[in-house]
Amino acid sequence: MTQEEVFKNLIAHAKEYGFIFPSSEIYDGLSAVYDYGQMGVEMKNNIKKYWWESMVRLNENIVGIDSAIFMHPRIWEASGHVGAFNDPLIDNKDSKKRYRADVLIEDYLAKLEEKMNKEVEKGRKKFGDSFNEEQFRATNPNVLRSKTKWDEVHQRMTEALNQNDLVALRQLIIDCEIACPISGTKNWTEVRQFNLMFSTQLGNISDESGIIYLRPETAQGIFVNFLNVQKTGRMKIPFGIAQIGKAFRNEIVARQFIFRMREFEQMEMQFFVRPGDEMQWFKKWKATRLAWHKALGLGDEKYRFHDHEKLAHYANAATDIEFEFPFGFKELEGIHSRTDFDLSQHQKFSGRKMQYFDPETNESYVPYVIETSIGLDRTFLAILSSAYTEEKLENGEERVVLRIPPAIAPVKMAVLPLIKKDGLPEKAHEIMNTLKIDFNCQYDEKDSIGKRYRRQDAIGTPFCITVDHDTLNDNCVTIRYRDTMTQERVPIDALRTIMDEKVNLRSLLGKL
Ligand code: ATP
């Protein structure tokens, strides 16, 4: 099965088992907006908790806030979003479909890459063990032709984007003979800039001055509260402010399931430091954040840093943590050294001092900021896509299992009476009633025990606790492990401790 087919199965599975539903489905959906179902919301909350506790509880100098989505419109002028939070878009005149010009070109580049890879695979088959990929890539005329084209197009695209040259961007689309995937024609409009912020109107003001925006990032809510938190929390630099919340972007290209949505959640932390200390903290946060990801156990090889060559005007260092999604390595988290840009801009636009008096140096200054910004939904997708496994068992049967880290799994354990009589359901309920105070559990007595195990595998429940006839005499139950399907007999009295050790967030936080 191809990666693409597995990904399609994963999306269908996420819907069938209550993780993620397309928004407004009975009205045929709303593009790039999704709802989290009964399983999804539990898992999402667990991810949030893992992030929050790792930031706010484990770091004595980081506190959290929850700022409003609506903010004064001047904030978005100060931050640069009104002027420059744009994507270059182009319309196909025949299909009336709108595309991101740079994405059309990137897709073209990806096709060239695919062509080169196919050629390499052909060579590998032909030459067998004696195949030398590096040499092949350096000498095969077909590969070389594609590579020359790739380099040329990539260079032209980068230059056009860096110089904000929309005419050059359009010319590149024409020169590459890129056609609209829907109409198949090359009948393109000019390339225009499109602002990604959603706007709406305050109720009591009818003219332009009443326009406000849905925040496109949570960070500005932290910056404008910098002094409130610093003063009321008596925070001393270096210190951080963390926040989890919704952000909204009118993305032109919305695809790849929950990877790119128009309404999504961010988990952001702004760390305020002394000017000059920022590189040291940037390095530290890079390492800290990678360790956080790796502790999830999805596979160390699935992460890589992608340092930005071209920096935003306010940044003096930036990197992405990329994750290997089913559609390739893509950004999961950004770590940025934002200098004093945001606080200085707010100082300028609001006329209020955004300075910190440093008792150690006896100086006042606008602090520098290191930002860590991670998409909650992308983290969800990273975990779900790594967890999703279609397995053939030794007995020839197949199962779909979600190998979600136990601390993140929506349901921690299922309590199952072996059969629906002989006092087993009563005993199982008794066990369930004590466990549910500490853990999210499910009780299930319908169908054969095998079917019930499969249902729990499909939602990623790490443990099934089976109550059988012996339980009534020996007060022991069987724990069945999701990943290995092995079973272990344990006393009921020990269940809480055993389970706690395996599913508590401690199992992740302890690794940091
Ligand atoms: P991209 O280049 O993929 O559009 P970005 O560089 O614009 O992302 P940031 O502004 O750095 O993203 O936002 C921080 C994080 O927020 C990203 O690393 C990502 O995980 C998440 N994020 C950004 N846009 C979206 C979106 N449309 N849907 C879901 N998550 C998003």
Coordinates of C-alpha atoms and ligand atoms in Angstrom, one line a residue:
M1 CA 0.0 0.0 0.0
T2 CA 1.3 3.5 -0.8
Q3 CA 1.9 6.1 1.8
E4 CA -1.0 8.1 0.3
E5 CA -3.4 5.1 0.7
V6 CA -2.4 4.6 4.3
F7 CA -3.0 8.3 4.9
K8 CA -6.4 8.1 3.4
N9 CA -7.2 5.1 5.6
L10 CA -6.0 7.0 8.6
I11 CA -8.3 9.9 7.9
A12 CA -11.2 7.5 7.5
H13 CA -10.2 5.7 10.7
A14 CA -10.0 9.1 12.6
K15 CA -13.6 9.7 11.6
E16 CA -15.0 6.3 12.2
Y17 CA -13.6 6.1 15.8
G18 CA -14.6 9.6 16.9
F19 CA -11.2 11.4 16.7
I20 CA -11.8 14.0 14.0
F21 CA -14.9 14.9 12.0
P22 CA -15.0 17.3 9.0
S23 CA -16.7 20.5 10.2
S24 CA -20.4 21.0 9.3
E25 CA -20.4 17.6 7.6
I26 CA -24.2 17.4 7.1
Y27 CA -23.9 20.6 5.1
D28 CA -21.1 19.0 3.0
G29 CA -18.4 20.4 5.2
L30 CA -16.4 23.6 5.4
S31 CA -13.0 23.4 3.8
A32 CA -10.0 23.2 6.1
V33 CA -12.0 23.2 9.3
Y34 CA -12.4 20.2 11.5
D35 CA -14.1 19.1 14.7
Y36 CA -12.5 16.9 17.3
G37 CA -14.8 14.1 18.5
Q38 CA -15.1 12.3 21.8
M39 CA -11.7 10.5 21.4
G40 CA -10.0 13.4 19.7
V41 CA -10.8 15.9 22.4
E42 CA -9.4 13.6 25.1
M43 CA -6.2 13.1 23.2
K44 CA -5.9 16.8 22.4
N45 CA -6.3 17.7 26.1
N46 CA -3.6 15.2 27.0
I47 CA -1.2 16.8 24.5
K48 CA -2.0 20.2 25.9
K49 CA -1.4 19.0 29.4
Y50 CA 2.0 17.5 28.5
W51 CA 3.1 20.8 26.9
W52 CA 1.6 23.0 29.7
E53 CA 3.1 21.0 32.6
S54 CA 6.5 20.8 30.8
M55 CA 6.5 24.6 30.4
V56 CA 4.7 26.0 33.4
R57 CA 5.2 23.4 36.1
L58 CA 8.7 22.2 35.4
N59 CA 10.1 25.7 34.8
E60 CA 9.9 27.8 37.9
N61 CA 10.4 31.0 35.8
I62 CA 7.6 30.3 33.3
V63 CA 4.0 31.2 34.0
G64 CA 0.9 30.8 31.8
I65 CA -1.9 33.2 30.6
D66 CA -5.1 32.9 28.6
S67 CA -5.6 36.1 26.6
A68 CA -8.6 37.0 24.5
I69 CA -8.8 36.2 20.8
F70 CA -10.1 39.7 20.0
M71 CA -7.5 42.4 20.5
H72 CA -7.1 46.1 19.7
P73 CA -6.6 46.4 15.9
R74 CA -3.6 48.6 16.4
I75 CA -1.8 45.5 17.8
W76 CA -1.8 43.9 14.3
E77 CA -0.4 47.1 12.8
A78 CA 2.4 47.1 15.4
S79 CA 3.2 43.5 14.9
G80 CA 3.4 43.9 11.1
H81 CA 0.5 41.6 10.3
V82 CA -1.8 44.2 8.7
G83 CA 1.0 45.2 6.3
A84 CA 2.9 42.0 5.7
F85 CA 1.1 38.8 6.7
N86 CA 0.5 37.9 3.1
D87 CA 0.6 35.0 0.7
P88 CA 1.1 35.4 -3.1
L89 CA -2.1 34.1 -4.8
I90 CA -3.0 33.4 -8.4
D91 CA -6.4 32.4 -9.9
N92 CA -7.1 30.1 -12.8
K93 CA -9.6 32.0 -15.0
D94 CA -11.3 28.8 -16.2
S95 CA -11.8 26.8 -13.1
K96 CA -12.0 30.0 -10.9
K97 CA -9.8 28.1 -8.4
R98 CA -7.3 30.1 -6.3
Y99 CA -3.8 28.9 -5.6
R100 CA -0.7 30.0 -3.7
A101 CA 1.7 30.8 -6.4
D102 CA 4.7 29.5 -4.5
V103 CA 2.9 26.3 -3.7
L104 CA 2.2 25.7 -7.4
I105 CA 5.9 26.0 -8.1
E106 CA 6.8 23.8 -5.1
D107 CA 4.5 21.1 -6.4
Y108 CA 6.3 21.4 -9.7
L109 CA 9.6 21.0 -8.0
A110 CA 8.3 18.0 -6.0
K111 CA 7.3 16.3 -9.3
L112 CA 10.8 16.8 -10.7
E113 CA 12.2 15.2 -7.5
E114 CA 9.9 12.3 -7.9
K115 CA 11.0 11.9 -11.5
M116 CA 14.7 11.8 -10.3
N117 CA 13.9 9.3 -7.6
K118 CA 12.1 7.0 -10.0
E119 CA 15.1 7.1 -12.3
V120 CA 17.3 6.2 -9.3
E121 CA 15.1 3.3 -8.4
K122 CA 15.3 2.0 -12.0
G123 CA 19.1 2.1 -11.8
R124 CA 19.0 0.3 -8.5
K125 CA 17.0 -2.5 -10.0
K126 CA 19.2 -2.7 -13.0
F127 CA 22.6 -2.7 -11.3
G128 CA 21.7 -4.7 -8.1
D129 CA 24.3 -4.9 -5.4
S130 CA 26.9 -2.9 -7.4
F131 CA 24.7 0.1 -7.5
N132 CA 26.3 3.4 -6.4
E133 CA 23.5 6.0 -5.9
E134 CA 25.8 9.0 -5.6
Q135 CA 27.7 8.2 -8.8
F136 CA 24.4 7.4 -10.6
R137 CA 22.9 10.8 -9.6
A138 CA 26.1 12.6 -10.7
T139 CA 26.3 10.9 -14.1
N140 CA 22.9 9.7 -15.4
P141 CA 21.8 12.1 -18.1
N142 CA 18.0 12.0 -17.3
V143 CA 18.7 12.7 -13.6
L144 CA 21.1 15.5 -14.5
R145 CA 18.6 17.1 -16.8
S146 CA 15.9 17.1 -14.1
K147 CA 18.4 18.3 -11.5
T148 CA 19.5 21.3 -13.7
K149 CA 15.9 22.3 -14.2
W150 CA 15.2 21.9 -10.4
D151 CA 18.1 24.1 -9.5
E152 CA 17.1 26.8 -12.0
V153 CA 13.4 26.9 -10.9
H154 CA 14.2 26.8 -7.2
Q155 CA 16.7 29.7 -7.6
R156 CA 14.2 31.8 -9.5
M157 CA 11.4 31.1 -7.0
T158 CA 13.6 31.9 -4.0
E159 CA 14.7 35.2 -5.7
A160 CA 11.2 36.2 -6.6
L161 CA 9.9 35.5 -3.1
N162 CA 12.8 37.3 -1.4
Q163 CA 12.4 40.3 -3.6
N164 CA 8.6 40.2 -3.4
D165 CA 8.6 40.2 -7.2
L166 CA 5.1 39.0 -8.1
V167 CA 5.6 39.5 -11.8
A168 CA 8.6 37.2 -11.8
L169 CA 6.7 34.6 -9.8
R170 CA 3.9 34.6 -12.4
Q171 CA 6.5 34.4 -15.2
L172 CA 8.0 31.3 -13.6
I173 CA 4.6 29.6 -13.5
I174 CA 4.2 30.4 -17.2
D175 CA 7.7 29.2 -18.1
C176 CA 7.3 25.9 -16.3
E177 CA 4.0 25.5 -18.2
I178 CA 2.1 24.7 -14.9
A179 CA -1.5 23.9 -15.5
C180 CA -4.5 24.2 -13.2
P181 CA -5.1 20.6 -11.8
I182 CA -8.9 21.2 -12.2
S183 CA -9.4 22.9 -15.5
G184 CA -6.1 21.7 -17.0
T185 CA -5.5 25.1 -18.6
K186 CA -2.7 27.7 -18.2
N187 CA -5.0 30.6 -18.2
W188 CA -3.7 32.5 -15.1
T189 CA -4.5 35.9 -13.6
E190 CA -1.8 38.2 -12.2
V191 CA -0.2 37.2 -8.9
R192 CA -1.5 39.3 -6.0
Q193 CA -0.8 39.6 -2.3
F194 CA -3.5 38.2 0.0
N195 CA -3.7 39.0 3.7
L196 CA -4.3 35.9 5.8
M197 CA -6.1 37.6 8.7
F198 CA -9.8 37.1 9.1
S199 CA -11.6 40.4 10.0
T200 CA -14.9 41.1 11.6
Q201 CA -16.8 44.1 12.9
L202 CA -17.3 45.3 16.5
G203 CA -21.0 45.6 17.2
N204 CA -21.2 49.2 18.3
I205 CA -19.1 50.8 15.6
S206 CA -20.4 50.7 12.0
D207 CA -17.5 52.2 10.0
E208 CA -13.9 51.1 9.2
S209 CA -12.7 51.9 12.7
G210 CA -14.8 49.0 14.0
I211 CA -12.8 46.4 12.1
I212 CA -11.1 43.9 14.3
Y213 CA -9.2 40.7 13.5
L214 CA -9.3 37.1 14.7
R215 CA -5.8 36.6 16.0
P216 CA -3.5 34.9 13.5
E217 CA -1.1 33.9 16.4
T218 CA -1.4 33.8 20.1
A219 CA 2.0 35.5 20.7
Q220 CA 0.8 39.1 20.6
G221 CA -1.5 38.4 23.6
I222 CA 1.6 37.6 25.5
F223 CA 3.6 40.6 24.4
V224 CA 0.9 43.1 25.3
N225 CA 0.6 41.5 28.7
F226 CA 4.3 41.4 29.3
L227 CA 4.4 44.1 32.0
N228 CA 1.1 43.0 33.6
V229 CA 2.6 39.5 34.2
Q230 CA 6.1 40.8 35.0
K231 CA 4.8 43.2 37.7
T232 CA 2.1 41.1 39.3
G233 CA 4.1 37.9 39.2
R234 CA 7.3 39.7 40.3
M235 CA 9.1 38.0 37.5
K236 CA 12.8 38.4 37.0
I237 CA 14.6 38.1 33.7
P238 CA 15.1 35.5 32.3
F239 CA 11.5 34.4 32.4
G240 CA 8.8 33.1 30.1
I241 CA 5.0 33.4 29.5
A242 CA 3.2 30.5 28.0
Q243 CA -0.2 30.3 26.3
I244 CA -2.4 27.8 24.5
G245 CA -5.2 29.0 22.3
K246 CA -6.9 29.3 19.0
A247 CA -5.4 31.1 16.0
F248 CA -7.1 31.8 12.7
R249 CA -5.5 32.1 9.2
N250 CA -7.4 32.4 5.9
E251 CA -5.0 29.9 4.3
I252 CA -5.4 29.7 0.5
V253 CA -4.0 26.2 0.2
A254 CA -5.7 24.2 2.8
R255 CA -5.0 20.5 2.6
Q256 CA -3.3 17.5 4.2
F257 CA -6.1 17.0 6.7
I258 CA -5.4 18.8 10.0
F259 CA -1.9 19.9 9.0
R260 CA -3.1 23.2 7.6
M261 CA -6.4 24.5 8.9
R262 CA -8.1 27.9 8.9
E263 CA -8.9 27.6 12.6
F264 CA -6.2 25.8 14.7
E265 CA -4.5 25.8 18.1
Q266 CA -1.1 27.0 19.0
M267 CA 1.0 26.4 22.1
E268 CA 3.4 29.3 22.4
M269 CA 6.0 30.4 24.9
Q270 CA 7.8 33.7 24.8
F271 CA 11.0 33.8 26.9
F272 CA 12.3 37.2 27.8
V273 CA 16.0 37.6 28.2
R274 CA 18.7 40.3 28.6
P275 CA 19.9 41.7 25.2
G276 CA 23.0 39.9 24.2
D277 CA 22.0 36.7 25.9
E278 CA 19.6 35.6 23.2
M279 CA 21.8 33.2 21.2
Q280 CA 22.6 31.2 24.3
W281 CA 18.9 30.9 25.1
F282 CA 18.0 30.1 21.5
K283 CA 20.4 27.2 21.6
K284 CA 19.0 26.0 24.9
W285 CA 15.4 26.2 23.8
K286 CA 16.2 24.3 20.6
A287 CA 17.6 21.4 22.6
T288 CA 14.8 21.5 25.2
R289 CA 12.0 21.5 22.6
L290 CA 13.6 18.6 20.6
A291 CA 13.9 16.6 23.8
W292 CA 10.2 17.2 24.5
H293 CA 9.2 15.8 21.1
K294 CA 11.6 12.8 21.4
A295 CA 10.2 11.9 24.9
L296 CA 7.0 10.9 23.1
G297 CA 8.8 8.0 21.6
L298 CA 7.6 8.3 18.1
G299 CA 11.1 7.7 16.8
D300 CA 14.1 10.1 17.0
E301 CA 14.8 9.8 13.3
K302 CA 11.4 11.4 12.5
Y303 CA 12.6 14.8 13.7
R304 CA 15.1 17.2 12.2
F305 CA 15.9 20.9 12.5
H306 CA 15.6 23.2 9.5
D307 CA 17.5 26.4 10.1
H308 CA 16.1 29.4 8.2
E309 CA 18.5 30.9 5.8
K310 CA 16.3 33.9 5.1
L311 CA 15.3 35.5 8.4
A312 CA 12.2 37.6 8.9
H313 CA 13.2 41.3 9.4
Y314 CA 12.7 41.0 13.2
A315 CA 14.6 37.8 13.8
N316 CA 18.3 37.2 14.3
A317 CA 18.0 33.4 14.3
A318 CA 15.2 30.9 13.5
T319 CA 14.7 27.2 13.1
D320 CA 11.9 24.8 12.5
I321 CA 11.5 21.4 14.1
E322 CA 10.3 19.3 11.2
F323 CA 8.5 16.0 11.6
E324 CA 8.3 13.2 9.0
F325 CA 4.5 13.2 8.3
P326 CA 3.0 10.7 5.9
F327 CA 3.5 13.4 3.2
G328 CA 7.2 14.1 4.0
F329 CA 9.2 16.2 6.5
K330 CA 7.2 19.4 7.4
E331 CA 7.2 22.1 10.0
L332 CA 5.8 21.1 13.4
E333 CA 7.3 23.8 15.6
G334 CA 9.1 27.1 15.1
I335 CA 11.8 28.5 17.4
H336 CA 12.6 32.1 16.8
S337 CA 14.9 34.6 18.3
R338 CA 12.7 37.7 17.8
T339 CA 15.0 40.3 19.2
D340 CA 13.2 43.3 20.9
F341 CA 11.1 43.8 17.8
D342 CA 7.6 43.1 19.2
L343 CA 8.0 44.9 22.5
S344 CA 9.6 47.9 20.8
Q345 CA 6.8 48.1 18.2
H346 CA 4.2 48.0 21.0
Q347 CA 6.1 50.7 22.8
K348 CA 6.1 52.8 19.7
F349 CA 2.4 52.2 18.8
S350 CA 0.9 52.4 22.2
G351 CA 3.1 55.1 23.6
R352 CA 3.6 53.0 26.8
K353 CA 7.0 52.0 28.1
M354 CA 7.7 48.2 27.6
Q355 CA 10.8 48.2 29.6
Y356 CA 12.2 46.1 32.4
F357 CA 14.4 47.4 35.2
D358 CA 17.2 44.9 35.8
P359 CA 18.2 45.0 39.5
E360 CA 21.4 43.2 38.7
T361 CA 22.7 45.7 36.2
N362 CA 20.7 48.7 37.4
E363 CA 19.6 49.3 33.9
S364 CA 16.3 49.6 32.1
Y365 CA 15.9 47.9 28.7
V366 CA 13.4 46.3 26.3
P367 CA 14.0 42.6 26.7
Y368 CA 14.9 40.3 23.8
V369 CA 12.6 37.3 23.2
I370 CA 13.0 33.7 22.2
E371 CA 9.8 32.2 21.0
T372 CA 8.8 28.5 20.8
S373 CA 5.6 28.1 18.8
I374 CA 4.1 24.7 18.2
G375 CA 0.9 23.7 16.4
L376 CA -1.3 21.6 18.7
D377 CA -3.2 20.0 15.7
R378 CA 0.1 19.2 13.9
T379 CA 1.4 17.5 17.1
F380 CA -1.9 15.6 17.1
L381 CA -1.4 14.5 13.5
A382 CA 2.3 13.6 14.2
I383 CA 1.2 11.3 17.0
L384 CA -1.8 9.8 15.2
S385 CA 0.0 9.1 12.0
S386 CA 2.9 7.5 13.8
A387 CA 0.5 5.5 15.9
Y388 CA -1.6 4.2 13.1
T389 CA -0.7 0.6 12.2
E390 CA -2.4 -1.9 10.0
E391 CA -1.1 -5.3 11.2
K392 CA -1.3 -8.8 10.0
L393 CA -1.3 -11.2 13.0
E394 CA 0.3 -14.7 13.2
N395 CA -3.1 -16.3 13.0
G396 CA -3.8 -14.6 9.7
E397 CA -6.2 -12.1 11.1
E398 CA -5.7 -8.3 10.6
R399 CA -6.0 -5.6 13.1
V400 CA -5.8 -1.8 13.1
V401 CA -4.0 -0.6 16.2
L402 CA -3.2 3.0 17.3
R403 CA 0.1 2.8 19.2
I404 CA -0.4 6.1 21.0
P405 CA 1.9 6.8 23.9
P406 CA -0.1 5.6 26.9
A407 CA 0.1 9.0 28.6
I408 CA -1.5 10.6 25.5
A409 CA -4.0 7.9 24.7
P410 CA -7.7 9.1 25.0
V411 CA -8.8 6.0 27.0
K412 CA -6.3 4.6 29.4
M413 CA -7.9 1.2 30.0
A414 CA -11.0 -0.8 29.3
V415 CA -12.7 -3.0 31.9
L416 CA -14.2 -6.1 30.3
P417 CA -16.2 -8.9 31.9
L418 CA -15.3 -12.1 30.0
I419 CA -19.0 -12.9 29.7
K420 CA -22.2 -11.0 30.4
K421 CA -23.4 -13.2 33.3
D422 CA -22.4 -15.1 36.5
G423 CA -21.7 -11.9 38.4
L424 CA -18.8 -10.9 36.2
P425 CA -20.4 -7.6 35.0
E426 CA -21.1 -6.6 38.6
K427 CA -17.4 -7.3 39.6
A428 CA -16.2 -5.4 36.5
H429 CA -18.4 -2.4 37.4
E430 CA -17.0 -2.4 40.9
I431 CA -13.4 -2.3 39.5
M432 CA -14.4 0.4 36.9
N433 CA -15.9 2.6 39.6
T434 CA -12.6 2.7 41.6
L435 CA -10.4 3.2 38.5
K436 CA -12.4 5.9 36.9
I437 CA -11.6 8.4 39.7
D438 CA -8.0 8.4 38.5
F439 CA -8.2 7.3 34.8
N440 CA -10.4 7.7 31.8
C441 CA -11.8 4.2 31.5
Q442 CA -14.3 2.4 29.3
Y443 CA -16.6 -0.4 30.3
D444 CA -17.6 -2.8 27.5
E445 CA -19.5 -6.1 27.7
K446 CA -20.9 -6.4 24.2
D447 CA -19.7 -9.0 21.7
S448 CA -16.9 -11.6 22.1
I449 CA -13.8 -10.6 24.0
G450 CA -11.7 -10.7 20.8
K451 CA -14.0 -8.2 19.2
R452 CA -13.8 -6.0 22.2
Y453 CA -10.0 -6.1 22.2
R454 CA -10.0 -5.0 18.5
R455 CA -12.3 -2.1 19.3
Q456 CA -9.9 -0.9 22.0
D457 CA -6.9 -1.4 19.7
A458 CA -8.6 0.8 17.2
I459 CA -8.9 3.7 19.6
G460 CA -5.4 3.1 21.1
T461 CA -6.4 2.0 24.6
P462 CA -3.1 0.7 26.0
F463 CA -4.6 -1.8 28.5
C464 CA -7.6 -4.1 28.7
I465 CA -8.5 -5.4 32.1
T466 CA -10.4 -8.7 31.8
V467 CA -12.6 -10.0 34.6
D468 CA -13.2 -13.8 34.5
H469 CA -14.7 -16.5 36.7
D470 CA -11.4 -16.9 38.7
T471 CA -11.5 -13.2 39.5
L472 CA -14.5 -13.9 41.8
N473 CA -12.3 -16.3 43.9
D474 CA -8.8 -15.0 43.6
N475 CA -9.5 -11.2 43.3
C476 CA -7.1 -11.1 40.3
V477 CA -7.7 -9.8 36.8
T478 CA -5.8 -10.1 33.5
I479 CA -4.1 -7.1 31.9
R480 CA -3.9 -7.4 28.2
Y481 CA -1.2 -5.2 26.6
R482 CA -2.2 -3.4 23.3
D483 CA 1.1 -3.4 21.6
T484 CA 2.4 -6.9 22.3
M485 CA -1.1 -8.5 23.0
T486 CA 0.6 -10.4 25.9
Q487 CA -1.4 -10.9 29.1
E488 CA -0.5 -10.7 32.8
R489 CA -2.4 -11.7 35.9
V490 CA -2.4 -9.1 38.7
P491 CA -4.3 -8.6 42.0
I492 CA -7.1 -6.0 41.8
D493 CA -5.6 -4.2 44.7
A494 CA -2.4 -3.5 42.7
L495 CA -4.2 -2.2 39.6
R496 CA -4.2 1.4 40.5
T497 CA -0.5 1.6 41.2
I498 CA 0.4 -0.5 38.1
M499 CA -1.7 1.5 35.8
D500 CA -0.6 4.8 37.3
E501 CA 3.0 4.0 36.6
K502 CA 2.3 3.3 33.0
V503 CA -0.2 6.0 32.0
N504 CA 0.7 9.0 34.2
L505 CA 2.1 12.0 32.4
R506 CA 5.1 11.4 34.8
S507 CA 6.2 8.8 32.3
L508 CA 6.9 11.6 29.8
L509 CA 7.7 14.5 32.1
G510 CA 10.3 12.3 33.9
K511 CA 12.3 12.0 30.7
L512 CA 12.8 15.7 30.3
Ligands
ATP1 P1 3.7 27.2 7.6 O1 5.0 27.6 7.0 O2 3.5 25.7 7.6 O3 2.5 27.9 7.1 P2 4.3 29.0 9.6 O4 5.8 29.1 9.5 O5 3.4 30.1 9.0 O6 3.8 27.6 9.1 P3 4.2 29.8 12.4 O7 3.6 31.2 12.1 O8 5.6 29.7 12.8 O9 3.9 28.8 11.1 O10 3.2 29.1 13.5 C1 3.7 28.3 14.5 C2 3.2 26.9 14.4 O11 1.7 26.9 14.2 C3 3.6 26.1 13.2 O12 4.8 25.5 13.4 C4 2.5 25.1 13.0 O13 2.7 24.0 13.8 C5 1.3 25.8 13.5 N1 0.5 26.3 12.3 C6 0.7 27.4 11.6 N2 -0.3 27.5 10.6 C7 -1.1 26.5 10.8 C8 -2.3 26.1 10.2 N3 -2.8 26.7 9.1 N4 -2.9 24.9 10.6 C9 -2.4 24.2 11.6 N5 -1.3 24.6 12.3 C10 -0.6 25.7 11.9

